[in-house]
Structures are given as C-alpha cells and as structure tokens.
Amino acid sequence: MATLNRSNRPLPWMVFGVGGFLVAFFFPVHIFIYGIALPLGWLPTPSYRSTLELVHYPITRIYLGILLVMAFWHAAYRLRDTVCDAFAMRQVDTIVAAACFAFALAGSIATIVALWAVP
Amino acid sequence: MADTIILEVARFSPERDSQIGYQTFEVPLRSDWMVLDALNYIKDNIDGSLTFRWSCRMGICGSCGMMVNGVPKLTCETLIAQFAPGPVRIEPLEHFPVVKDLVIDMDVFLEKLQKVRPWIVRKDDRLPAREFLQTPAQLEAFHQYSLCINCMLCYAACPVFGLDQDFVGPAALALAERYNLDSRDQGAPERTDVLSQHDGIWDCTVVGECSTVCPKGVDPSLAIQQYKLTATKEWFKTWLLPWGNK
C-alpha cells in the first residue's frame, strides 16, 4: 500500500485545529463575561437559578459540550508536543501521546457526564 | 565609536580537537563592514588558517551562514558595527556537524533536499513543443518559496531539527511545496510519501523561527502548515473513500 509510511497525525491535528479555533474564538468571550464584566459589576449579575435554567436548554449543553470537549483534545495535542520536546521524550512519543489523549478522553467523559447531570 | 572590535571565533580542527574552542581576534571596526569582511580581515592579516565558506558577498549564494551572537545570519549582510562595543561571537551553524572552524557538513541537508524532488516533475518525460505558460496568479502561488537560497539558517534556528535530525526540515519542505504549488508540476503524489510521513510535516510544532531568520523573506512555517491541510484532506480521502487509495 502506497500510504504505509504516512502518519496518522491528520486525525488528531484536525481536532487540534478545530479545538484551537473554538478556544481562541469563544473562551475570551466567557472570560470577559464571567471573569471580568460580572465581578466588576459592568453587567447585572444573573441569579444561580437563571444560570441553571440557561444550562438546562439543550442548545446550551450542546454548545458547552462541544466547546469543552474540543478544548481538551486541543490541549492534549499541544501538551504531547510540549512534553516530548521540553523533556526530550520524542523516543517515547507513543506513551506520551497515549497519556495525553487518555487525559483528553477522561476530560471529555467528565464534561459530558457533568452536563448530563445538571440538576 | 571605538576603532576596533573583538571577535570570538569558534575554532575546530578534526585532527587536533575533540570539541570546539574559541579564539579572540581584534579587528578594525568600520561602519560599512559586514561580519564577513571582519572574518576576511582575520584570514588575510592575522591567521590564514581560519576556515569559513563564502562566495557572492551579496546574499544570494547562501554560503556564509553562521551563528552571530547565537543567531543564524548571512555574514555577508550583517553589519559588524551593530554589535559594538562587542565582543561578537561567531560560530558554525547550529545542529550540523562541523568540518573545520566555521564550516559545517551540509550532507544531511542535501540528502533531505534530494528526497523531496525539488524540481519540476512531469508524467511525460518528453520535452514539450513550447514553453509552459503561467498566469501571474499561478506564479504568485509559489513565488515566495522559490526565493530560498538553501543557506540552511532555518535548520540552525529550528529547535525540532535540533532534537530530531530525521525531520525533513523547513527549507526542504518549503521547496517541496514550491513545486507542489507550481502549475507546471505533476510530482505532488510522488512527494506525498516523504512529506506526509511522521518525520515530514508532522514533526513541525510551528515554532516559526525558520520564518523569522530567513534572509530572503521565505515563510517555511506557512508552507508546512499549508501542506498539513493538504495531507489531512488526502488522509481522509484515503481512509473514507473506496477509491481514495488508488
């Protein structure tokens, strides 16, 4: 098969790319609203109940699920490269990759479970 | 401005030394001198055994690349006066074996270059009846990559190449993309197996130093990211479409 030597990186790279786009695009909005504007009183503080109601909408859960899951896979890809290069561990790349992607998988499952179980 | 400047020049002789040492030279400090002029002054007036490569003196042959105060530079277009009062440390390009003093062994790069087939590949070897025509837009698609002069500064700047000598590296990948994007070329499928393997584009972690140090304004980092997208499309075609592997 002509493709024998080709790397299988395209799959995680694509997830990394999409995750990076979502994180760069949406995280600053969340940080601005919940980290800066609300604590400084620039926006009226929503009640716990109204925030909970917002998360009860399926569209909010789908949005948060996609955003957080993709952020975990994006982070795992970058973490893998950083660990391999910063600690000279390229020889054990497979083990580092397995650990990082296991972390992303665990984070994804925790995200889905947490969103599913919102009271 | 002082009249002279101190150069700390790396010295290495394979018969004599086990590792690189440094020798200090005091040379005239002239506002119109490049680092290469200072090295030639040493060779002509102080120590004729100092060994380094140079040729054109106008930033086009790519021979005189060295580390100047730890940064890869073409010494023929790096003014010495900017480093006053000195000293200035001159070393051979990083990440390459040293042959003597400031001369590196470039075989590792030439092997990589050969592998990516950096020339126009045609399915039909016969010469065409007339020249291939290109529109300005078709030329624009690859033009910046064709400015590469193979000076290897990008390899000296690339931390990934420093860690993994199997990495095909910035210049070879940019030149591969230069031909892949050329409307006259038909060799992209032949280059895919070299570019799409793990030591090809996927070793690059987008540090971007290659593009920063390039003296000709080539952006190898962009070429690699462009090809990652191409390789990803090819990968999905191969695995998802029944005819993708043909």
Short mmCIF file of C-alpha atoms in Angstrom, two decimals:
data_model
loop_
_atom_site.label_atom_id
_atom_site.label_comp_id
_atom_site.label_asym_id
_atom_site.label_seq_id
_atom_site.Cartn_x
_atom_site.Cartn_y
_atom_site.Cartn_z
CA MET A 1 0.00 0.00 0.00
CA ALA A 2 1.45 3.35 -1.04
CA THR A 3 0.30 5.03 2.16
CA LEU A 4 2.20 2.71 4.52
CA ASN A 5 4.65 5.36 5.75
CA ARG A 6 2.12 8.11 6.07
CA SER A 7 1.49 9.45 9.54
CA ASN A 8 -1.92 9.14 11.17
CA ARG A 9 -1.48 12.61 12.64
CA PRO A 10 -4.10 14.21 10.35
CA LEU A 11 -6.92 12.99 12.62
CA PRO A 12 -5.65 14.47 15.91
CA TRP A 13 -4.30 17.51 14.03
CA MET A 14 -7.73 18.28 12.62
CA VAL A 15 -9.30 18.03 16.08
CA PHE A 16 -6.43 20.19 17.40
CA GLY A 17 -7.12 22.79 14.71
CA VAL A 18 -10.87 22.91 15.25
CA GLY A 19 -10.38 22.96 19.02
CA GLY A 20 -7.86 25.78 18.72
CA PHE A 21 -10.26 27.82 16.64
CA LEU A 22 -13.14 27.33 19.11
CA VAL A 23 -10.95 28.05 22.14
CA ALA A 24 -9.44 31.18 20.60
CA PHE A 25 -12.83 32.42 19.44
CA PHE A 26 -15.16 31.65 22.35
CA PHE A 27 -13.02 31.36 25.51
CA PRO A 28 -12.17 35.10 25.55
CA VAL A 29 -15.91 35.87 25.48
CA HIS A 30 -16.55 33.63 28.51
CA ILE A 31 -13.51 35.00 30.35
CA PHE A 32 -14.65 38.56 29.66
CA ILE A 33 -18.24 37.97 30.80
CA TYR A 34 -17.69 35.69 33.84
CA GLY A 35 -14.14 36.71 34.74
CA ILE A 36 -14.17 40.47 34.24
CA ALA A 37 -17.53 42.10 33.42
CA LEU A 38 -19.64 40.35 36.11
CA PRO A 39 -17.14 40.64 39.02
CA LEU A 40 -16.59 44.33 38.20
CA GLY A 41 -20.33 44.97 38.05
CA TRP A 42 -20.33 46.06 34.40
CA LEU A 43 -23.22 43.65 33.78
CA PRO A 44 -26.15 42.80 36.07
CA THR A 45 -25.28 39.64 37.99
CA PRO A 46 -27.55 36.73 36.97
CA SER A 47 -29.05 34.60 39.74
CA TYR A 48 -27.96 30.98 40.28
CA ARG A 49 -31.40 29.84 39.21
CA SER A 50 -31.40 31.77 35.92
CA THR A 51 -27.89 30.48 35.08
CA LEU A 52 -29.04 26.94 35.82
CA GLU A 53 -32.07 27.43 33.59
CA LEU A 54 -29.78 28.58 30.82
CA VAL A 55 -27.74 25.37 31.10
CA HIS A 56 -30.95 23.31 31.00
CA TYR A 57 -31.54 24.31 27.38
CA PRO A 58 -30.26 21.52 25.09
CA ILE A 59 -28.62 24.06 22.79
CA THR A 60 -26.54 25.43 25.72
CA ARG A 61 -25.47 21.94 26.72
CA ILE A 62 -24.53 21.05 23.15
CA TYR A 63 -22.55 24.29 22.83
CA LEU A 64 -20.72 23.83 26.14
CA GLY A 65 -20.13 20.13 25.41
CA ILE A 66 -18.55 20.79 22.00
CA LEU A 67 -16.50 23.74 23.30
CA LEU A 68 -15.08 21.93 26.33
CA VAL A 69 -14.53 18.55 24.66
CA MET A 70 -12.67 20.17 21.75
CA ALA A 71 -10.65 22.27 24.23
CA PHE A 72 -9.50 19.07 25.97
CA TRP A 73 -8.37 17.48 22.67
CA HIS A 74 -6.68 20.68 21.58
CA ALA A 75 -4.82 20.85 24.88
CA ALA A 76 -3.82 17.17 24.68
CA TYR A 77 -2.25 17.61 21.24
CA ARG A 78 -0.26 20.66 22.32
CA LEU A 79 0.70 19.05 25.63
CA ARG A 80 2.02 16.00 23.78
CA ASP A 81 4.37 18.12 21.62
CA THR A 82 5.43 20.26 24.57
CA VAL A 83 6.24 17.31 26.81
CA CYS A 84 8.09 15.46 24.02
CA ASP A 85 10.26 18.48 23.14
CA ALA A 86 10.72 20.20 26.50
CA PHE A 87 11.71 16.98 28.28
CA ALA A 88 13.46 15.30 25.30
CA MET A 89 10.93 12.46 25.25
CA ARG A 90 10.45 12.04 21.48
CA GLN A 91 11.65 8.44 21.74
CA VAL A 92 8.64 7.61 23.91
CA ASP A 93 6.19 9.70 21.90
CA THR A 94 3.66 6.84 21.75
CA ILE A 95 3.46 6.64 25.54
CA VAL A 96 3.25 10.44 25.91
CA ALA A 97 0.55 10.58 23.22
CA ALA A 98 -1.42 7.79 24.92
CA ALA A 99 -1.23 9.59 28.29
CA CYS A 100 -2.25 12.97 26.81
CA PHE A 101 -5.13 11.58 24.77
CA ALA A 102 -6.28 9.49 27.76
CA PHE A 103 -6.38 12.76 29.70
CA ALA A 104 -8.48 14.32 26.90
CA LEU A 105 -10.81 11.31 26.86
CA ALA A 106 -11.24 11.47 30.64
CA GLY A 107 -11.92 15.21 30.42
CA SER A 108 -14.44 14.67 27.63
CA ILE A 109 -16.31 11.98 29.57
CA ALA A 110 -16.32 14.15 32.71
CA THR A 111 -17.67 17.09 30.68
CA ILE A 112 -20.48 15.06 29.13
CA VAL A 113 -21.39 13.46 32.45
CA ALA A 114 -21.38 16.84 34.22
CA LEU A 115 -23.57 18.46 31.56
CA TRP A 116 -25.91 15.48 31.51
CA ALA A 117 -26.29 15.52 35.27
CA VAL A 118 -27.00 19.23 35.70
CA PRO A 119 -29.69 19.29 38.41
CA MET B 1 32.71 54.59 18.21
CA ALA B 2 35.83 52.62 19.12
CA ASP B 3 38.35 51.86 16.39
CA THR B 4 38.35 48.11 16.93
CA ILE B 5 36.04 45.30 18.00
CA ILE B 6 36.74 41.89 19.49
CA LEU B 7 35.58 38.76 17.65
CA GLU B 8 35.36 35.45 19.50
CA VAL B 9 35.61 32.95 16.67
CA ALA B 10 34.90 29.24 17.02
CA ARG B 11 37.91 27.09 16.10
CA PHE B 12 37.85 23.37 15.46
CA SER B 13 40.24 21.07 13.70
CA PRO B 14 39.12 17.44 13.47
CA GLU B 15 42.71 16.13 13.68
CA ARG B 16 43.57 18.22 16.72
CA ASP B 17 40.45 18.98 18.74
CA SER B 18 37.80 16.91 20.45
CA GLN B 19 35.48 19.90 20.83
CA ILE B 20 35.02 23.46 19.58
CA GLY B 21 37.21 26.13 21.20
CA TYR B 22 37.21 29.91 20.81
CA GLN B 23 39.95 32.26 19.67
CA THR B 24 39.80 36.02 20.18
CA PHE B 25 40.74 38.45 17.41
CA GLU B 26 40.80 42.24 17.45
CA VAL B 27 39.72 43.70 14.11
CA PRO B 28 39.09 47.23 12.83
CA LEU B 29 35.53 48.45 13.45
CA ARG B 30 34.31 50.11 10.26
CA SER B 31 30.75 51.28 9.80
CA ASP B 32 30.50 49.78 6.29
CA TRP B 33 31.94 46.36 7.20
CA MET B 34 29.90 43.22 7.34
CA VAL B 35 30.79 40.35 9.69
CA LEU B 36 32.21 38.55 6.64
CA ASP B 37 34.59 41.48 5.99
CA ALA B 38 35.89 41.16 9.53
CA LEU B 39 36.46 37.42 9.05
CA ASN B 40 38.27 38.05 5.78
CA TYR B 41 40.43 40.65 7.56
CA ILE B 42 41.44 37.96 10.07
CA LYS B 43 42.20 35.47 7.30
CA ASP B 44 44.22 37.98 5.26
CA ASN B 45 46.09 39.72 8.08
CA ILE B 46 46.11 37.68 11.29
CA ASP B 47 45.52 33.94 10.81
CA GLY B 48 45.35 32.43 7.33
CA SER B 49 44.25 29.07 8.71
CA LEU B 50 40.80 30.35 9.75
CA THR B 51 38.33 28.40 7.63
CA PHE B 52 34.88 29.53 6.51
CA ARG B 53 32.69 29.42 3.40
CA TRP B 54 31.73 32.44 1.36
CA SER B 55 31.27 33.32 -2.27
CA CYS B 56 29.00 36.04 -3.64
CA ARG B 57 29.05 38.67 -0.86
CA MET B 58 25.55 39.80 -1.84
CA GLY B 59 23.20 37.45 -0.01
CA ILE B 60 22.35 35.17 -2.89
CA CYS B 61 24.73 32.18 -2.80
CA GLY B 62 23.78 31.12 0.73
CA SER B 63 27.35 30.04 1.62
CA CYS B 64 28.27 32.31 4.51
CA GLY B 65 25.59 31.39 7.07
CA MET B 66 26.97 31.34 10.63
CA MET B 67 25.78 31.90 14.18
CA VAL B 68 26.44 35.55 15.06
CA ASN B 69 25.97 36.08 18.79
CA GLY B 70 23.82 32.94 18.82
CA VAL B 71 21.54 33.93 15.92
CA PRO B 72 21.77 32.34 12.44
CA LYS B 73 22.80 35.07 9.97
CA LEU B 74 24.21 35.51 6.50
CA THR B 75 27.50 37.15 7.50
CA CYS B 76 27.77 39.00 4.17
CA GLU B 77 24.74 41.11 5.00
CA THR B 78 25.16 41.53 8.76
CA LEU B 79 26.81 44.83 9.73
CA ILE B 80 29.51 44.36 12.35
CA ALA B 81 29.01 47.87 13.78
CA GLN B 82 25.60 46.94 15.24
CA PHE B 83 27.40 44.72 17.76
CA ALA B 84 29.70 47.47 19.03
CA PRO B 85 31.30 47.63 21.55
CA GLY B 86 31.39 43.83 21.24
CA PRO B 87 32.65 41.22 21.67
CA VAL B 88 30.92 39.33 18.84
CA ARG B 89 30.81 35.56 18.96
CA ILE B 90 30.98 33.79 15.57
CA GLU B 91 30.16 30.08 15.48
CA PRO B 92 29.30 27.48 12.84
CA LEU B 93 25.60 26.93 12.12
CA GLU B 94 23.95 25.02 14.95
CA HIS B 95 22.62 21.46 14.62
CA PHE B 96 25.15 20.47 11.93
CA PRO B 97 28.40 18.51 12.26
CA VAL B 98 31.45 20.79 11.98
CA VAL B 99 34.09 20.04 9.34
CA LYS B 100 36.56 22.74 10.38
CA ASP B 101 36.27 26.06 12.23
CA LEU B 102 33.11 27.70 10.79
CA VAL B 103 32.47 25.17 8.02
CA ILE B 104 29.62 22.71 8.56
CA ASP B 105 28.93 19.38 6.88
CA MET B 106 25.82 20.01 4.77
CA ASP B 107 25.32 16.43 3.57
CA VAL B 108 22.41 15.88 5.96
CA PHE B 109 20.57 18.80 4.35
CA LEU B 110 21.41 17.82 0.77
CA GLU B 111 20.05 14.30 1.37
CA LYS B 112 16.77 15.74 2.63
CA LEU B 113 16.59 18.15 -0.29
CA GLN B 114 17.08 15.33 -2.80
CA LYS B 115 14.33 13.28 -1.15
CA VAL B 116 11.59 15.88 -1.77
CA ARG B 117 12.39 16.07 -5.51
CA PRO B 118 12.71 19.87 -5.70
CA TRP B 119 12.38 20.19 -9.43
CA ILE B 120 9.52 20.17 -11.92
CA VAL B 121 8.31 16.59 -12.28
CA ARG B 122 6.29 15.71 -15.38
CA LYS B 123 4.45 12.45 -16.02
CA ASP B 124 5.64 12.58 -19.59
CA ASP B 125 9.43 12.95 -19.85
CA ARG B 126 9.35 14.21 -23.42
CA LEU B 127 10.16 17.86 -23.86
CA PRO B 128 7.09 19.93 -24.75
CA ALA B 129 6.90 21.63 -28.15
CA ARG B 130 6.89 25.05 -26.45
CA GLU B 131 7.37 26.61 -23.02
CA PHE B 132 4.76 26.16 -20.26
CA LEU B 133 2.75 29.33 -19.80
CA GLN B 134 1.67 30.60 -16.37
CA THR B 135 -0.66 33.36 -15.29
CA PRO B 136 0.56 35.93 -12.71
CA ALA B 137 -1.79 34.30 -10.17
CA GLN B 138 -0.24 30.86 -10.80
CA LEU B 139 3.22 32.36 -10.31
CA GLU B 140 2.13 34.14 -7.14
CA ALA B 141 1.02 30.82 -5.62
CA PHE B 142 4.60 29.57 -5.21
CA HIS B 143 6.83 32.59 -5.88
CA GLN B 144 7.92 33.38 -2.31
CA TYR B 145 9.07 29.77 -1.76
CA SER B 146 11.22 29.93 -4.89
CA LEU B 147 13.34 32.65 -3.24
CA CYS B 148 15.00 30.05 -0.94
CA ILE B 149 18.80 30.06 -1.41
CA ASN B 150 19.49 26.86 0.60
CA CYS B 151 21.53 28.76 3.19
CA MET B 152 20.32 26.44 5.98
CA LEU B 153 19.80 29.26 8.51
CA CYS B 154 16.31 27.84 9.08
CA TYR B 155 17.78 24.46 10.07
CA ALA B 156 20.10 26.16 12.55
CA ALA B 157 17.11 28.04 14.00
CA CYS B 158 14.72 25.07 14.13
CA PRO B 159 14.61 23.50 17.61
CA VAL B 160 12.79 20.46 16.23
CA PHE B 161 15.67 19.71 13.83
CA GLY B 162 17.99 20.14 16.80
CA LEU B 163 16.09 17.43 18.67
CA ASP B 164 15.38 15.13 15.75
CA GLN B 165 17.80 15.01 12.82
CA ASP B 166 15.36 12.82 10.87
CA PHE B 167 12.99 15.81 10.49
CA VAL B 168 12.92 16.76 6.80
CA GLY B 169 13.14 20.39 7.92
CA PRO B 170 11.97 23.85 6.88
CA ALA B 171 13.83 24.61 3.62
CA ALA B 172 13.27 21.18 2.05
CA LEU B 173 9.57 21.24 2.98
CA ALA B 174 9.16 24.81 1.67
CA LEU B 175 10.83 23.82 -1.59
CA ALA B 176 8.63 20.75 -1.89
CA GLU B 177 5.60 22.99 -1.51
CA ARG B 178 7.15 25.42 -4.02
CA TYR B 179 6.97 22.68 -6.67
CA ASN B 180 3.66 21.22 -5.44
CA LEU B 181 2.07 24.65 -5.96
CA ASP B 182 3.65 25.16 -9.39
CA SER B 183 1.03 24.73 -12.11
CA ARG B 184 3.66 23.11 -14.37
CA ASP B 185 4.49 20.37 -11.86
CA GLN B 186 2.87 16.93 -11.69
CA GLY B 187 5.03 15.42 -8.94
CA ALA B 188 2.89 16.10 -5.86
CA PRO B 189 1.78 12.45 -5.44
CA GLU B 190 5.43 11.30 -5.51
CA ARG B 191 6.37 13.83 -2.81
CA THR B 192 3.45 12.88 -0.56
CA ASP B 193 5.11 9.81 0.92
CA VAL B 194 8.10 11.89 2.08
CA LEU B 195 6.10 14.91 3.22
CA SER B 196 3.22 13.08 4.91
CA GLN B 197 5.31 10.70 7.00
CA HIS B 198 5.88 11.47 10.64
CA ASP B 199 9.38 12.92 10.02
CA GLY B 200 7.93 15.16 7.31
CA ILE B 201 5.47 17.93 8.05
CA TRP B 202 4.07 16.29 11.18
CA ASP B 203 7.31 16.75 13.13
CA CYS B 204 6.88 20.54 12.88
CA THR B 205 5.43 22.08 16.04
CA VAL B 206 5.03 25.56 14.49
CA VAL B 207 7.76 27.30 16.47
CA GLY B 208 8.16 29.65 13.49
CA GLU B 209 11.85 30.52 13.99
CA CYS B 210 12.59 29.30 10.46
CA SER B 211 10.45 32.10 9.02
CA THR B 212 11.93 34.65 11.44
CA VAL B 213 15.57 34.03 10.48
CA CYS B 214 15.10 33.55 6.73
CA PRO B 215 17.19 36.23 5.00
CA LYS B 216 15.07 36.06 1.83
CA GLY B 217 11.64 36.50 3.43
CA VAL B 218 10.54 32.93 2.72
CA ASP B 219 7.92 31.58 5.16
CA PRO B 220 8.69 27.84 5.53
CA SER B 221 6.38 27.62 8.52
CA LEU B 222 3.44 28.68 6.34
CA ALA B 223 4.42 26.15 3.66
CA ILE B 224 4.38 23.37 6.25
CA GLN B 225 1.01 24.41 7.67
CA GLN B 226 -0.41 24.66 4.14
CA TYR B 227 0.77 21.16 3.40
CA LYS B 228 -0.67 19.84 6.68
CA LEU B 229 -4.08 20.82 5.35
CA THR B 230 -3.39 19.11 2.01
CA ALA B 231 -2.11 15.98 3.76
CA THR B 232 -5.16 15.89 6.03
CA LYS B 233 -7.52 16.01 3.03
CA GLU B 234 -5.50 13.22 1.36
CA TRP B 235 -5.57 11.14 4.54
CA PHE B 236 -9.34 11.39 4.83
CA LYS B 237 -9.78 10.56 1.15
CA THR B 238 -7.57 7.51 1.57
CA TRP B 239 -9.45 6.14 4.55
CA LEU B 240 -13.01 7.20 3.81
CA LEU B 241 -13.40 6.79 0.07
CA PRO B 242 -13.26 3.33 -1.52
CA TRP B 243 -11.27 4.76 -4.45
CA GLY B 244 -9.14 7.04 -2.23
CA ASN B 245 -6.24 4.60 -2.05
CA LYS B 246 -5.80 4.31 -5.79
#
